[in-house]
CSV table of C-alpha atoms in Angstrom, one decimal:
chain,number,residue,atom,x,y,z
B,255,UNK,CA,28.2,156.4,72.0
B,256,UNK,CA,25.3,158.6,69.9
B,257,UNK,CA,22.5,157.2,68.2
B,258,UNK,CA,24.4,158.3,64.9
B,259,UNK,CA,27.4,156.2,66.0
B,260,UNK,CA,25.4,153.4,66.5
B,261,UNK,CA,23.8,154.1,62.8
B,262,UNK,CA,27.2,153.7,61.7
B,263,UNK,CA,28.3,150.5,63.4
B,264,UNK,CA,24.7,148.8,62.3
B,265,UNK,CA,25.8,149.9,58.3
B,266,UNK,CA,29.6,149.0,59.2
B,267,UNK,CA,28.5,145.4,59.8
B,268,UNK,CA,27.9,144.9,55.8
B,269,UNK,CA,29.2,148.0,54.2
B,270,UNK,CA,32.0,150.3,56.0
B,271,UNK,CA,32.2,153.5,54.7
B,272,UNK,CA,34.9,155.9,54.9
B,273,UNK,CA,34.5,159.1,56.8
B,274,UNK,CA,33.3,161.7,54.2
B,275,UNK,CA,30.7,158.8,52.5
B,276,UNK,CA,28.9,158.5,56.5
B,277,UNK,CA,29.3,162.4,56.7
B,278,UNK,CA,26.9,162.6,53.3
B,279,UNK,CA,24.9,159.9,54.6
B,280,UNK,CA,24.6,160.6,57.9
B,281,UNK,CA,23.1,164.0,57.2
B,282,UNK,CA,19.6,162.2,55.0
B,283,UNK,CA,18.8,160.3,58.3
B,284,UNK,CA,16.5,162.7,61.1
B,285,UNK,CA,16.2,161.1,64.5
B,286,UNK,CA,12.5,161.5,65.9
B,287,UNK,CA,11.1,160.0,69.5
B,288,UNK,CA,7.1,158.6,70.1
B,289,UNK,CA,6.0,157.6,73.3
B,290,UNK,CA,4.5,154.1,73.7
B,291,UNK,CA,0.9,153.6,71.6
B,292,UNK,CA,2.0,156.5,69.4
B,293,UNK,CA,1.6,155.9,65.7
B,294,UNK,CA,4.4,155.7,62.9
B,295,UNK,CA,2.1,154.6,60.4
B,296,UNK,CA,-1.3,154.8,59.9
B,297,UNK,CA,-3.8,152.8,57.3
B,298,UNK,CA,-4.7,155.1,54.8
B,299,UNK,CA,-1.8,158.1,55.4
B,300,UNK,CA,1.2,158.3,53.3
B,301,UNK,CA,4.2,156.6,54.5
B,302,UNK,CA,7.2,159.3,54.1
B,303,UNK,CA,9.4,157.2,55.7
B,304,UNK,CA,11.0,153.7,56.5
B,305,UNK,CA,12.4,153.7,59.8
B,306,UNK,CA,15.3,152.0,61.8
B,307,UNK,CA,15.2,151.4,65.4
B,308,UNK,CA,17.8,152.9,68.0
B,309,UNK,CA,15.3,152.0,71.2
B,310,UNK,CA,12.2,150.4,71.7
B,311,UNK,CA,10.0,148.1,70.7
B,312,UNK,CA,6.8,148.7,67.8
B,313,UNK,CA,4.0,146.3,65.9
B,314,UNK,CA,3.2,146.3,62.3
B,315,UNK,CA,-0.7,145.0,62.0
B,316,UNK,CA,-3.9,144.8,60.4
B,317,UNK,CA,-6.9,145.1,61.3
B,318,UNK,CA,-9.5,142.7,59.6
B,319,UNK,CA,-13.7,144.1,59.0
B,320,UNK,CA,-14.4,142.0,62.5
B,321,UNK,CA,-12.3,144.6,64.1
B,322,UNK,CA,-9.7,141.5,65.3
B,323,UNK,CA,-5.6,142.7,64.9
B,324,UNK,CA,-3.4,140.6,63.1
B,325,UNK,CA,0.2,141.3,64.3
B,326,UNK,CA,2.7,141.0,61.4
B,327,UNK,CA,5.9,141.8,62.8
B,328,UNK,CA,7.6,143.2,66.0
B,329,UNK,CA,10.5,145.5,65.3
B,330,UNK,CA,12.9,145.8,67.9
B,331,UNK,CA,16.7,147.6,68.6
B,332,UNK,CA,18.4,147.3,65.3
B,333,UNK,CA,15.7,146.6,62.8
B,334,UNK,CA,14.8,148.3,59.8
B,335,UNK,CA,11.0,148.6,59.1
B,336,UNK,CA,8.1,150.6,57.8
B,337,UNK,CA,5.3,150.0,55.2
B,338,UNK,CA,7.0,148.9,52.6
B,339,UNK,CA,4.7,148.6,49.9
B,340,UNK,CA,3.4,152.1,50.7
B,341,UNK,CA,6.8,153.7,51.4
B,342,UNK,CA,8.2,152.6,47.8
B,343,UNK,CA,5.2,153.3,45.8
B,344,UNK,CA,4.4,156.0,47.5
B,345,UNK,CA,1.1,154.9,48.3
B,346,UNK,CA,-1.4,154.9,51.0
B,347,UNK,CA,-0.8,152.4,54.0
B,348,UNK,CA,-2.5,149.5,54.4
B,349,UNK,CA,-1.5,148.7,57.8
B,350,UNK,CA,-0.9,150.3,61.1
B,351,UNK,CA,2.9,150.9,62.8
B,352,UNK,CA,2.5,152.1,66.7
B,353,UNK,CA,4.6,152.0,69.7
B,354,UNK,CA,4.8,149.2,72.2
B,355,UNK,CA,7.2,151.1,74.3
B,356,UNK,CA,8.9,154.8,74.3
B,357,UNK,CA,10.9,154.4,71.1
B,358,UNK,CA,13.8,156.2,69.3
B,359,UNK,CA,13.9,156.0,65.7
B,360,UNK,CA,15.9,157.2,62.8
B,361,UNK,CA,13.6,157.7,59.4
B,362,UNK,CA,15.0,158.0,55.7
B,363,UNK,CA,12.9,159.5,53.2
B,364,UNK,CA,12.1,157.4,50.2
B,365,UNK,CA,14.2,160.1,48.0
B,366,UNK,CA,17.1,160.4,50.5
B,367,UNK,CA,17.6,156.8,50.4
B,368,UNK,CA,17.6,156.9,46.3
B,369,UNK,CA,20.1,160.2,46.5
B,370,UNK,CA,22.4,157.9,48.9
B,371,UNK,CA,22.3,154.8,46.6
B,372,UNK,CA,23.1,156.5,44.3
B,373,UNK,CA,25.8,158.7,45.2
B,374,UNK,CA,27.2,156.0,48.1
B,375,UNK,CA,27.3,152.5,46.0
B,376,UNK,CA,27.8,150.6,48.8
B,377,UNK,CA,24.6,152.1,50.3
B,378,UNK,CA,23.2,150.3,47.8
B,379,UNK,CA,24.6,147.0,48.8
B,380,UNK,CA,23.4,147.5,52.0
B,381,UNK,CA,19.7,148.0,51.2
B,382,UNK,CA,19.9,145.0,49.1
B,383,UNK,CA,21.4,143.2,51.7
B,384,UNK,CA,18.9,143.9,54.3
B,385,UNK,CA,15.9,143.8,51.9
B,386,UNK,CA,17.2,139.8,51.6
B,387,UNK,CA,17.1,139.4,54.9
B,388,UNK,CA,13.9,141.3,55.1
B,389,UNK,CA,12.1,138.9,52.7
B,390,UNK,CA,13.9,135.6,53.7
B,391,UNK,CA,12.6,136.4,58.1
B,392,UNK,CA,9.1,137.1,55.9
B,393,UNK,CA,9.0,133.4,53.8
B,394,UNK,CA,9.8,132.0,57.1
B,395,UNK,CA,7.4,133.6,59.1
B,396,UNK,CA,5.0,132.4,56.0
B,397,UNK,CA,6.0,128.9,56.3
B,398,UNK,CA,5.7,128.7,60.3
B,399,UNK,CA,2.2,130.0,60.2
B,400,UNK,CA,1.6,127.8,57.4
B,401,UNK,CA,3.2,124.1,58.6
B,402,UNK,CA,3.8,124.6,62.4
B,403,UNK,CA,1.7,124.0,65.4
B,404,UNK,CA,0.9,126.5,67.3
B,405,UNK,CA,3.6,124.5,70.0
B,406,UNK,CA,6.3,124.7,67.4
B,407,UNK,CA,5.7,129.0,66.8
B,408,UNK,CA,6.5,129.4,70.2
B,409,UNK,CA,9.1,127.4,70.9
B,410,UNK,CA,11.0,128.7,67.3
B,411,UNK,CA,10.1,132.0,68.5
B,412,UNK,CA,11.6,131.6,72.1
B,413,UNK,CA,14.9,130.6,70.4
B,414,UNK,CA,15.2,133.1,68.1
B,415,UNK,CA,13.9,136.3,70.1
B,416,UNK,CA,13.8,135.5,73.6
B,417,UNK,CA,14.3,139.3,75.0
B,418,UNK,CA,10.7,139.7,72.9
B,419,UNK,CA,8.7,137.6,75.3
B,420,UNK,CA,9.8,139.4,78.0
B,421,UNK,CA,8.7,142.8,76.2
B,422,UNK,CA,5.4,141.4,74.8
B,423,UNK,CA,2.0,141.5,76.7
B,424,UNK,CA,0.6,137.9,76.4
B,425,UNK,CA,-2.2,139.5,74.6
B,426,UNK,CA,-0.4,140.2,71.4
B,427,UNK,CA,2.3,137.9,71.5
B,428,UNK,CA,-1.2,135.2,71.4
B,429,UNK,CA,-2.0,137.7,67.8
B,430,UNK,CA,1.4,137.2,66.3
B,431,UNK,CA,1.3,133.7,66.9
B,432,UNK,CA,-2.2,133.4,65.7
B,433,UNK,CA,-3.9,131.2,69.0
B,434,UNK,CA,-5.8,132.7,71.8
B,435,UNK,CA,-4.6,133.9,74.9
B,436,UNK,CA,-5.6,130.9,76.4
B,437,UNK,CA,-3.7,128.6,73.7
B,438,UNK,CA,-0.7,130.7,75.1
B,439,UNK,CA,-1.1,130.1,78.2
B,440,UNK,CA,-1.0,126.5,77.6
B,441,UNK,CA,2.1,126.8,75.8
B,442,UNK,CA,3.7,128.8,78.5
B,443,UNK,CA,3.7,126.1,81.4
């Protein structure tokens, strides 16, 4: 199977399209490779792209004036992600994206992704749907920060992503979580 073919089958699960609609579409995404600790985004560049994951694993963070990271999300095999804010306003980042492992992407341009919306209707569906789910794994990951212990964040996470903690150093899966290594560590025996 092709990384185009498993494009396909990730946009097939909420909006099949017929042969000459992926043919059109197919042809706005470009397929790029980073080795691990290379950057897809950068604070303060433009963000030309939102990407989609075919292999490997990145972090989305910030970095607050102490210098300390704050991990925001890890995007794994089959998950849309990017800047947002600075990819549809066409703005400067205000985070970093980099590589936690030798990773495979597929990136759409901000204008491809209008011209395919447009043309393709269900294209449009399918952004909408996955800019829902987008939003409603972002209010949750809110809330947890927000009302859990630090006990209950790991324990969620563990259920929902388990194949992440095996992927994770300790050392930014403690970031994500918001405790210290040694909080982790706690929590892990």
């Amino acid at each position: 199977m092709t990384q185009y073919d498993l494009l396909r089958q990730h946009i097939a699960s909420i909006c099949p399209l017929s042969d000459s609609e992926w043919d059109y579409v197919s042809r706005h995404f470009t397929f790029r490779k980073l080795r691990k600790h290379q950057f897809l985004v950068q604070k303060g560049e433009m963000v030309p792209c939102e990407f989609w994951i075919i292999k490997g694993l990145v972090k989305t963070y910030a970095i607050d004036c102490d210098g300390k990271e704050h991990i925001l999300q890890f995007a794994m095999e089959e998950y849309w992600t990017s800047d947002f804010q600075a990819f549809q306003n066409q703005v400067p980042a205000c985070m970093y994206m980099d590589c936690i492992e030798d990773s495979e992407f597929f990136c759409l341009k901000l204008e491809d992704r209008e011209k395919i919306c447009h043309e393709i209707p269900a294209m449009a569906n399918f952004f909408r749907i996955k800019a829902n789910y987008g939003y409603i794994a972002l209010q949750q990951r809110i809330m947890s920060l927000l009302t859990e212990t630090a006990e209950e964040r790991y324990n969620n996470l563990i259920k929902k992503l388990p194949r992440l903690i095996q992927r994770v150093p300790k050392k930014l899966l403690a970031s994500y979580l918001g405790v210290t290594r040694e909080t982790l560590s706690r929590l892990k025996s």
